[in-house]
Amino acid sequence: MRKLGTVDLEILHLAIKENGTFNENNLENSELKRLGVGRILDVLASLKDRKLVSLNSDGSFSITDLAREILWSNNIPTWAKILRLLQIKSCSMEQITDIIRTSKDKLKEDLEKLRKNQFVLMSPQRQEGRLVKVYEILPEGVEEIDKTETEGFDNTNFGEPKPEKEILGLIDEIIEMIQGSQIDQTEKNSITGKLSKLKDRLEI
């Protein structure tokens, strides 16, 4: 897979939202305008050099088939798209749905499968006064998605996780939820300390 930065992703996502082709006005009306003209031109030149966008005769840009193969091709399983996206940046469910453009039900199913197999971690985070579930890729997830570059997608086996592995994952999730809650900090430290001790006892 061609490696993308967060701004690369933003521009390619803009292209997808604009049915494959975007122009200066689309950029100006998007959040990308915060970067300034110079930075945007640099990123566009880099994407063009990597054959991820092409320049049209009218000055607009189009996303290439090569770029679509990263996150927006039907040839890529949804679980692999999720891992590839989370390699670029951690995302909420809303962001994953918006970028990958797959049904929320399918994403929920695959995210749960990835979480149970310890490929991703869900962390509740407080954003703008509300608690949001944010997903991030774990080292095992990075290893698994990197492996697909040479072995393809058919060799990934989503078996039922071992009970102790699932328990450790649940403890991590509880700790994250406590850290994101409004409980008194001293009480937070006490509860998470006890959970960490329980985790240490289990992780043999």
PDB file of N, CA and C in Angstrom, residues 4-7 9-10 13 34 82-92 95-96 99 134-137:
ATOM      1  N   LEU A   4       0.282   6.992   3.246  1.00  0.00           N
ATOM      2  CA  LEU A   4      -0.334   8.310   3.197  1.00  0.00           C
ATOM      3  C   LEU A   4      -0.125   9.059   4.500  1.00  0.00           C
ATOM      4  N   GLY A   5       0.043  10.377   4.397  1.00  0.00           N
ATOM      5  CA  GLY A   5       0.020  11.239   5.563  1.00  0.00           C
ATOM      6  C   GLY A   5      -1.406  11.697   5.798  1.00  0.00           C
ATOM      7  N   THR A   6      -1.637  12.390   6.896  1.00  0.00           N
ATOM      8  CA  THR A   6      -3.005  12.817   7.216  1.00  0.00           C
ATOM      9  C   THR A   6      -3.540  13.823   6.193  1.00  0.00           C
ATOM     10  N   VAL A   7      -2.673  14.713   5.670  1.00  0.00           N
ATOM     11  CA  VAL A   7      -3.136  15.691   4.673  1.00  0.00           C
ATOM     12  C   VAL A   7      -3.371  15.001   3.324  1.00  0.00           C
ATOM     13  N   LEU A   9      -4.461  12.066   2.980  1.00  0.00           N
ATOM     14  CA  LEU A   9      -5.767  11.424   3.171  1.00  0.00           C
ATOM     15  C   LEU A   9      -6.895  12.437   3.006  1.00  0.00           C
ATOM     16  N   GLU A  10      -6.740  13.615   3.581  1.00  0.00           N
ATOM     17  CA  GLU A  10      -7.787  14.644   3.484  1.00  0.00           C
ATOM     18  C   GLU A  10      -8.082  15.004   2.028  1.00  0.00           C
ATOM     19  N   HIS A  13      -9.721  12.066   0.228  1.00  0.00           N
ATOM     20  CA  HIS A  13     -11.097  11.953   0.716  1.00  0.00           C
ATOM     21  C   HIS A  13     -11.979  13.027   0.080  1.00  0.00           C
ATOM     22  N   ARG A  34      -7.212  25.762   5.759  1.00  0.00           N
ATOM     23  CA  ARG A  34      -6.446  26.184   6.944  1.00  0.00           C
ATOM     24  C   ARG A  34      -4.941  26.047   6.724  1.00  0.00           C
ATOM     25  N   ILE A  82     -10.240  -0.571   7.283  1.00  0.00           N
ATOM     26  CA  ILE A  82     -10.227   0.031   8.623  1.00  0.00           C
ATOM     27  C   ILE A  82      -8.802   0.079   9.170  1.00  0.00           C
ATOM     28  N   LEU A  83      -8.073  -1.038   9.072  1.00  0.00           N
ATOM     29  CA  LEU A  83      -6.703  -1.070   9.589  1.00  0.00           C
ATOM     30  C   LEU A  83      -5.813  -0.096   8.822  1.00  0.00           C
ATOM     31  N   ARG A  84      -5.974  -0.032   7.509  1.00  0.00           N
ATOM     32  CA  ARG A  84      -5.174   0.907   6.718  1.00  0.00           C
ATOM     33  C   ARG A  84      -5.454   2.349   7.126  1.00  0.00           C
ATOM     34  N   LEU A  85      -6.738   2.662   7.351  1.00  0.00           N
ATOM     35  CA  LEU A  85      -7.107   4.016   7.767  1.00  0.00           C
ATOM     36  C   LEU A  85      -6.515   4.333   9.143  1.00  0.00           C
ATOM     37  N   LEU A  86      -6.641   3.394  10.077  1.00  0.00           N
ATOM     38  CA  LEU A  86      -6.145   3.645  11.434  1.00  0.00           C
ATOM     39  C   LEU A  86      -4.623   3.696  11.493  1.00  0.00           C
ATOM     40  N   GLN A  87      -3.941   3.163  10.478  1.00  0.00           N
ATOM     41  CA  GLN A  87      -2.490   3.332  10.385  1.00  0.00           C
ATOM     42  C   GLN A  87      -2.150   4.792  10.111  1.00  0.00           C
ATOM     43  N   ILE A  88      -3.054   5.483   9.435  1.00  0.00           N
ATOM     44  CA  ILE A  88      -2.818   6.896   9.108  1.00  0.00           C
ATOM     45  C   ILE A  88      -3.183   7.788  10.287  1.00  0.00           C
ATOM     46  N   LYS A  89      -4.343   7.507  10.910  1.00  0.00           N
ATOM     47  CA  LYS A  89      -4.746   8.295  12.078  1.00  0.00           C
ATOM     48  C   LYS A  89      -5.842   7.571  12.850  1.00  0.00           C
ATOM     49  N   SER A  90      -5.926   7.850  14.128  1.00  0.00           N
ATOM     50  CA  SER A  90      -7.005   7.309  14.951  1.00  0.00           C
ATOM     51  C   SER A  90      -8.303   8.022  14.570  1.00  0.00           C
ATOM     52  N   CYS A  91      -9.417   7.289  14.591  1.00  0.00           N
ATOM     53  CA  CYS A  91     -10.686   7.852  14.122  1.00  0.00           C
ATOM     54  C   CYS A  91     -11.853   7.423  14.998  1.00  0.00           C
ATOM     55  N   SER A  92     -12.876   8.255  15.018  1.00  0.00           N
ATOM     56  CA  SER A  92     -14.151   7.869  15.630  1.00  0.00           C
ATOM     57  C   SER A  92     -14.943   7.060  14.605  1.00  0.00           C
ATOM     58  N   GLN A  95     -16.030   9.248  11.733  1.00  0.00           N
ATOM     59  CA  GLN A  95     -14.951   9.540  10.775  1.00  0.00           C
ATOM     60  C   GLN A  95     -14.672   8.341   9.871  1.00  0.00           C
ATOM     61  N   ILE A  96     -14.655   7.143  10.463  1.00  0.00           N
ATOM     62  CA  ILE A  96     -14.412   5.935   9.663  1.00  0.00           C
ATOM     63  C   ILE A  96     -15.513   5.774   8.619  1.00  0.00           C
ATOM     64  N   ILE A  99     -15.092   8.455   5.829  1.00  0.00           N
ATOM     65  CA  ILE A  99     -13.927   8.294   4.942  1.00  0.00           C
ATOM     66  C   ILE A  99     -14.035   7.032   4.088  1.00  0.00           C
ATOM     67  N   VAL A 134     -13.095   6.461  20.220  1.00  0.00           N
ATOM     68  CA  VAL A 134     -12.042   6.645  19.216  1.00  0.00           C
ATOM     69  C   VAL A 134     -11.276   5.329  19.067  1.00  0.00           C
ATOM     70  N   TYR A 135     -11.067   4.910  17.821  1.00  0.00           N
ATOM     71  CA  TYR A 135     -10.379   3.646  17.544  1.00  0.00           C
ATOM     72  C   TYR A 135      -8.956   3.922  17.091  1.00  0.00           C
ATOM     73  N   GLU A 136      -8.019   3.127  17.618  1.00  0.00           N
ATOM     74  CA  GLU A 136      -6.628   3.238  17.183  1.00  0.00           C
ATOM     75  C   GLU A 136      -6.071   1.846  16.914  1.00  0.00           C
ATOM     76  N   ILE A 137      -5.101   1.775  16.023  1.00  0.00           N
ATOM     77  CA  ILE A 137      -4.528   0.484  15.658  1.00  0.00           C
ATOM     78  C   ILE A 137      -3.489   0.065  16.699  1.00  0.00           C
TER      79      ILE A 137
END
